[in-house]
């Protein structure tokens, strides 16, 4: 279920139910979104089964859509973030409301609630009075119990890692109890679904992890001029539609965004994989998350997205960062050596020129340009390497390119001339292996076999020309 801001669109809308989100990020249902043909089409399979369960009752697609809308509104008002405390149960995950499979979660929820409605002789669901509220929440509780009996709602079992400080550990324990989670004695206990961690600094002190008010949107997809965004630290029910410009302004810098495609409708994939259960199955490995995942879930009385709270072992993070930094340096060096090669007169041409050595040589240079561009793109899109760090590397590459073009006024660039001098110093007949070792020793750079072979040919041609003179 997603949030939506702005006028209603026609045509190729994502086939999802949508919410309107206010400035304070309160969830509101919009009736017209439940009346769209695409949403009604999602209910075809469920409607057919419900007709068999309640013969003679008017339960067409429109009727089922109205029931779903009422139930979602009632759940938000009776169990949402602004509902009165204490709350007797946790909100049913929005993934259950998106399970359109026959006999799935949504079917069971609607079937039980329609049965309750008919039994009570109600025209519509009501939760305005204290008595009606208790009845409504009790009905949702029965839905949750049935989902659990059918294996469509799992139990959350958490282990609090030793890296969580004592004061934060107490808050995590209290939050786990409030959300109805089971506390495990070990991360290896049977059925553990989540392992909770804390971020520690170099001195072993806890580094607080907070979500800023801005720059925390993850773009799930774009349709026309609007983007569907997810706000880090909020449950899925707070996803919102906004303008693409607004999405770009608030897009999180360290997350992957879907700018070039509409939002993925993965309800069937979730159903097939079991992810529509909302909580990881017992046969799946436990998810390692920051302990604030369960603390923030209490605030919303709804399970937050684990991806927003993903935790990685600091050693693995450091290793990954070192690998990406090395790849960035290699990509920058490749760009530098390519610039020097393109600047030399008798060798590979500059951009836009043709090489005199034949068509295959021009194709080789084109392939090199493509590889450089892909390498640069990978580095810029990688994480946790910051864009500003990658930008500094490529700014250095551009400076070397400029120097290579200037050179000493001859056809050879600075780096190209240095490479040729290194090759010339190789003892005996220069081979690719010997030349590579000498270039690394003299210049501290790595070249491809093709670039080294080209340098050997240039050095040999230069030596022949010198001897003839």
Coordinates of C-alpha atoms in Angstrom, one line a residue, residues 73-307:
X73 CA -9.0 3.2 7.5
X74 CA -10.3 1.5 10.6
X75 CA -6.9 -0.1 11.3
X76 CA -5.1 3.2 10.9
X77 CA -7.4 5.0 13.3
X78 CA -7.6 2.3 15.9
X79 CA -4.0 0.9 15.8
X80 CA -1.9 3.6 13.9
X81 CA 0.7 5.9 15.2
X82 CA -1.8 8.4 16.5
X83 CA -4.2 5.9 18.0
X84 CA -4.9 5.8 21.7
X85 CA -2.6 3.7 23.9
X86 CA -2.3 1.0 25.0
X87 CA -2.7 -0.7 21.7
X88 CA -3.9 -4.3 22.0
X89 CA -2.2 -5.5 18.8
X90 CA 0.3 -4.6 16.1
X91 CA -1.1 -3.4 12.8
X92 CA -1.3 -6.0 10.1
X93 CA 1.6 -5.4 7.7
X94 CA 0.8 -3.6 4.5
X95 CA 2.2 -6.6 2.7
X96 CA -0.7 -8.7 3.8
X97 CA -3.1 -6.1 2.3
X98 CA -1.2 -6.5 -1.0
X99 CA -1.4 -10.3 -1.2
X100 CA -3.9 -10.7 -4.0
X101 CA -3.3 -14.4 -4.4
X102 CA -6.4 -16.7 -4.2
X103 CA -6.6 -18.0 -0.6
X104 CA -3.8 -15.5 0.5
X105 CA -3.7 -13.0 3.3
X106 CA -6.1 -10.4 1.9
X107 CA -8.7 -13.1 1.0
X108 CA -8.6 -14.4 4.6
X109 CA -8.8 -10.9 6.1
X110 CA -11.8 -9.9 4.0
X111 CA -13.6 -13.2 4.4
X112 CA -13.4 -13.1 8.2
X113 CA -14.4 -9.4 8.4
X114 CA -17.4 -9.9 6.0
X115 CA -18.5 -12.8 8.1
X116 CA -18.3 -10.6 11.2
X117 CA -20.2 -7.8 9.4
X118 CA -23.0 -10.1 8.4
X119 CA -23.3 -11.7 11.8
X120 CA -23.6 -8.3 13.5
X121 CA -26.0 -7.1 10.8
X122 CA -23.7 -4.0 10.1
X123 CA -24.1 -1.7 7.1
X124 CA -20.5 -0.6 7.5
X125 CA -17.7 -1.1 9.9
X126 CA -17.7 1.2 12.8
X127 CA -15.0 2.1 15.4
X128 CA -16.2 5.5 16.7
X129 CA -17.3 4.6 20.2
X130 CA -15.1 2.8 22.7
X131 CA -17.3 -0.3 22.5
X132 CA -17.2 -0.3 18.7
X133 CA -13.5 0.3 18.7
X134 CA -12.9 -2.7 20.9
X135 CA -15.1 -4.9 18.6
X136 CA -13.3 -3.7 15.5
X137 CA -9.8 -4.3 17.0
X138 CA -11.0 -7.7 18.2
X139 CA -12.0 -8.6 14.7
X140 CA -8.6 -7.6 13.4
X141 CA -7.1 -9.7 16.1
X142 CA -9.1 -12.7 14.9
X143 CA -7.7 -12.0 11.4
X144 CA -4.2 -12.0 12.7
X145 CA -4.8 -15.3 14.6
X146 CA -6.2 -17.0 11.5
X147 CA -3.2 -15.8 9.4
X148 CA -0.9 -17.2 12.0
X149 CA -2.7 -20.5 12.1
X150 CA -2.4 -20.7 8.3
X151 CA 1.3 -19.9 8.3
X152 CA 0.7 -16.5 6.7
X153 CA 1.9 -14.5 9.7
X154 CA 5.1 -15.4 11.4
X155 CA 6.4 -14.8 14.9
X156 CA 9.3 -12.4 15.4
X157 CA 12.1 -13.7 17.5
X158 CA 15.0 -11.4 18.1
X159 CA 18.5 -11.7 19.7
X160 CA 20.1 -8.6 21.1
X161 CA 23.8 -8.7 20.2
X162 CA 26.5 -7.9 22.8
X163 CA 27.5 -4.8 20.9
X164 CA 24.3 -3.0 22.0
X165 CA 25.1 -0.9 25.2
X166 CA 23.2 -1.6 28.4
X167 CA 21.0 1.4 28.3
X168 CA 20.0 0.8 24.7
X169 CA 19.6 -2.9 25.4
X170 CA 16.8 -2.1 27.9
X171 CA 15.0 0.0 25.3
X172 CA 15.3 -2.8 22.7
X173 CA 13.9 -5.4 25.2
X174 CA 11.0 -3.2 26.1
X175 CA 10.3 -2.5 22.4
X176 CA 10.4 -6.2 21.6
X177 CA 7.9 -7.0 24.3
X178 CA 5.7 -4.2 23.1
X179 CA 5.7 -5.5 19.6
X180 CA 5.0 -9.1 20.8
X181 CA 8.4 -10.4 19.7
X182 CA 10.2 -13.2 21.5
X183 CA 13.6 -12.6 23.0
X184 CA 16.2 -15.2 22.2
X185 CA 19.2 -16.2 24.4
X186 CA 21.5 -16.8 21.4
X187 CA 21.7 -15.8 17.8
X188 CA 21.8 -19.5 17.0
X189 CA 18.5 -20.3 18.8
X190 CA 15.9 -22.0 16.6
X191 CA 13.5 -19.6 14.9
X192 CA 15.6 -16.4 15.4
X193 CA 14.4 -13.9 12.7
X194 CA 16.4 -10.8 13.6
X195 CA 19.7 -10.1 15.3
X196 CA 19.8 -6.5 16.7
X197 CA 23.1 -4.6 16.7
X198 CA 24.4 -1.1 17.5
X199 CA 26.9 1.1 15.6
X200 CA 30.1 1.6 17.6
X201 CA 32.8 4.2 17.0
X202 CA 36.6 3.6 17.1
X203 CA 36.5 4.0 21.0
X204 CA 33.8 1.4 21.4
X205 CA 31.1 4.1 22.1
X206 CA 27.7 3.9 20.5
X207 CA 27.3 6.0 17.4
X208 CA 23.7 7.1 17.3
X209 CA 21.9 6.3 14.0
X210 CA 19.2 8.8 13.2
X211 CA 17.2 9.5 10.1
X212 CA 17.3 13.2 9.0
X213 CA 14.1 15.0 8.1
X214 CA 15.5 15.6 4.6
X215 CA 17.5 13.5 2.2
X216 CA 16.0 10.2 3.3
X217 CA 13.7 9.3 0.4
X218 CA 14.2 6.2 -1.6
X219 CA 12.7 6.3 -5.1
X220 CA 10.7 3.1 -5.9
X221 CA 9.8 4.2 -9.4
X222 CA 8.7 7.0 -11.7
X223 CA 5.6 7.4 -13.8
X224 CA 5.2 10.5 -15.9
X225 CA 6.3 13.4 -13.8
X226 CA 5.8 11.8 -10.4
X227 CA 7.9 9.5 -8.3
X228 CA 6.9 6.9 -5.7
X229 CA 9.2 7.4 -2.7
X230 CA 9.8 5.5 0.5
X231 CA 10.8 7.4 3.6
X232 CA 13.6 5.7 5.5
X233 CA 12.6 5.0 9.1
X234 CA 8.9 4.8 8.2
X235 CA 6.8 1.6 7.5
X236 CA 5.7 0.8 3.9
X237 CA 2.3 2.4 4.5
X238 CA 3.9 5.8 4.5
X239 CA 5.3 5.5 0.9
X240 CA 4.2 8.6 -1.0
X241 CA 3.8 10.0 -4.5
X242 CA 5.5 13.3 -5.2
X243 CA 6.9 15.3 -8.1
X244 CA 10.2 14.0 -9.6
X245 CA 11.9 17.3 -8.7
X246 CA 10.9 16.9 -5.0
X247 CA 12.1 13.3 -5.1
X248 CA 15.5 14.4 -6.4
X249 CA 15.8 17.0 -3.8
X250 CA 15.1 14.6 -0.9
X251 CA 16.7 11.4 -2.4
X252 CA 19.0 9.6 0.0
X253 CA 22.6 9.8 -1.3
X254 CA 23.6 6.3 -0.2
X255 CA 20.6 4.3 -1.5
X256 CA 19.8 2.8 -4.9
X257 CA 16.9 4.6 -6.7
X258 CA 14.6 3.5 -9.6
X259 CA 14.5 6.6 -11.8
X260 CA 14.0 5.0 -15.2
X261 CA 11.1 2.7 -14.6
X262 CA 7.7 2.6 -12.9
X263 CA 7.4 1.0 -9.4
X264 CA 7.7 -2.8 -9.5
X265 CA 4.5 -4.6 -8.6
X266 CA 6.1 -7.5 -6.7
X267 CA 3.0 -8.8 -4.9
X268 CA 3.1 -12.0 -6.9
X269 CA 6.8 -12.4 -6.3
X270 CA 6.3 -11.9 -2.6
X271 CA 3.6 -14.5 -2.6
X272 CA 5.7 -17.0 -4.5
X273 CA 8.7 -16.5 -2.3
X274 CA 6.9 -16.3 1.0
X275 CA 7.9 -12.7 1.6
X276 CA 4.2 -11.7 1.8
X277 CA 4.4 -13.2 5.3
X278 CA 6.0 -9.9 6.3
X279 CA 8.3 -11.6 8.7
X280 CA 11.2 -14.0 7.6
X281 CA 10.3 -17.6 7.8
X282 CA 12.1 -19.9 10.2
X283 CA 14.0 -21.6 7.5
X284 CA 15.6 -18.4 6.4
X285 CA 18.7 -16.8 7.9
X286 CA 18.2 -14.1 10.5
X287 CA 18.4 -10.5 9.3
X288 CA 21.0 -8.4 11.0
X289 CA 19.6 -4.9 11.7
X290 CA 20.2 -1.9 13.9
X291 CA 18.3 -2.2 17.2
X292 CA 16.4 1.0 16.4
X293 CA 14.4 -1.0 13.9
X294 CA 12.3 -2.5 16.7
X295 CA 12.3 0.8 18.7
X296 CA 10.9 2.7 15.7
X297 CA 8.4 0.0 14.9
X298 CA 6.8 0.6 18.3
X299 CA 6.3 4.3 17.5
X300 CA 4.3 3.4 14.4
X301 CA 2.8 0.1 15.9
X302 CA 3.8 -1.4 12.5
X303 CA 6.9 -3.2 11.4
X304 CA 9.4 -0.9 9.7
X305 CA 11.4 -1.9 6.6
X306 CA 14.5 -3.9 7.6
X307 CA 16.4 -2.5 4.6

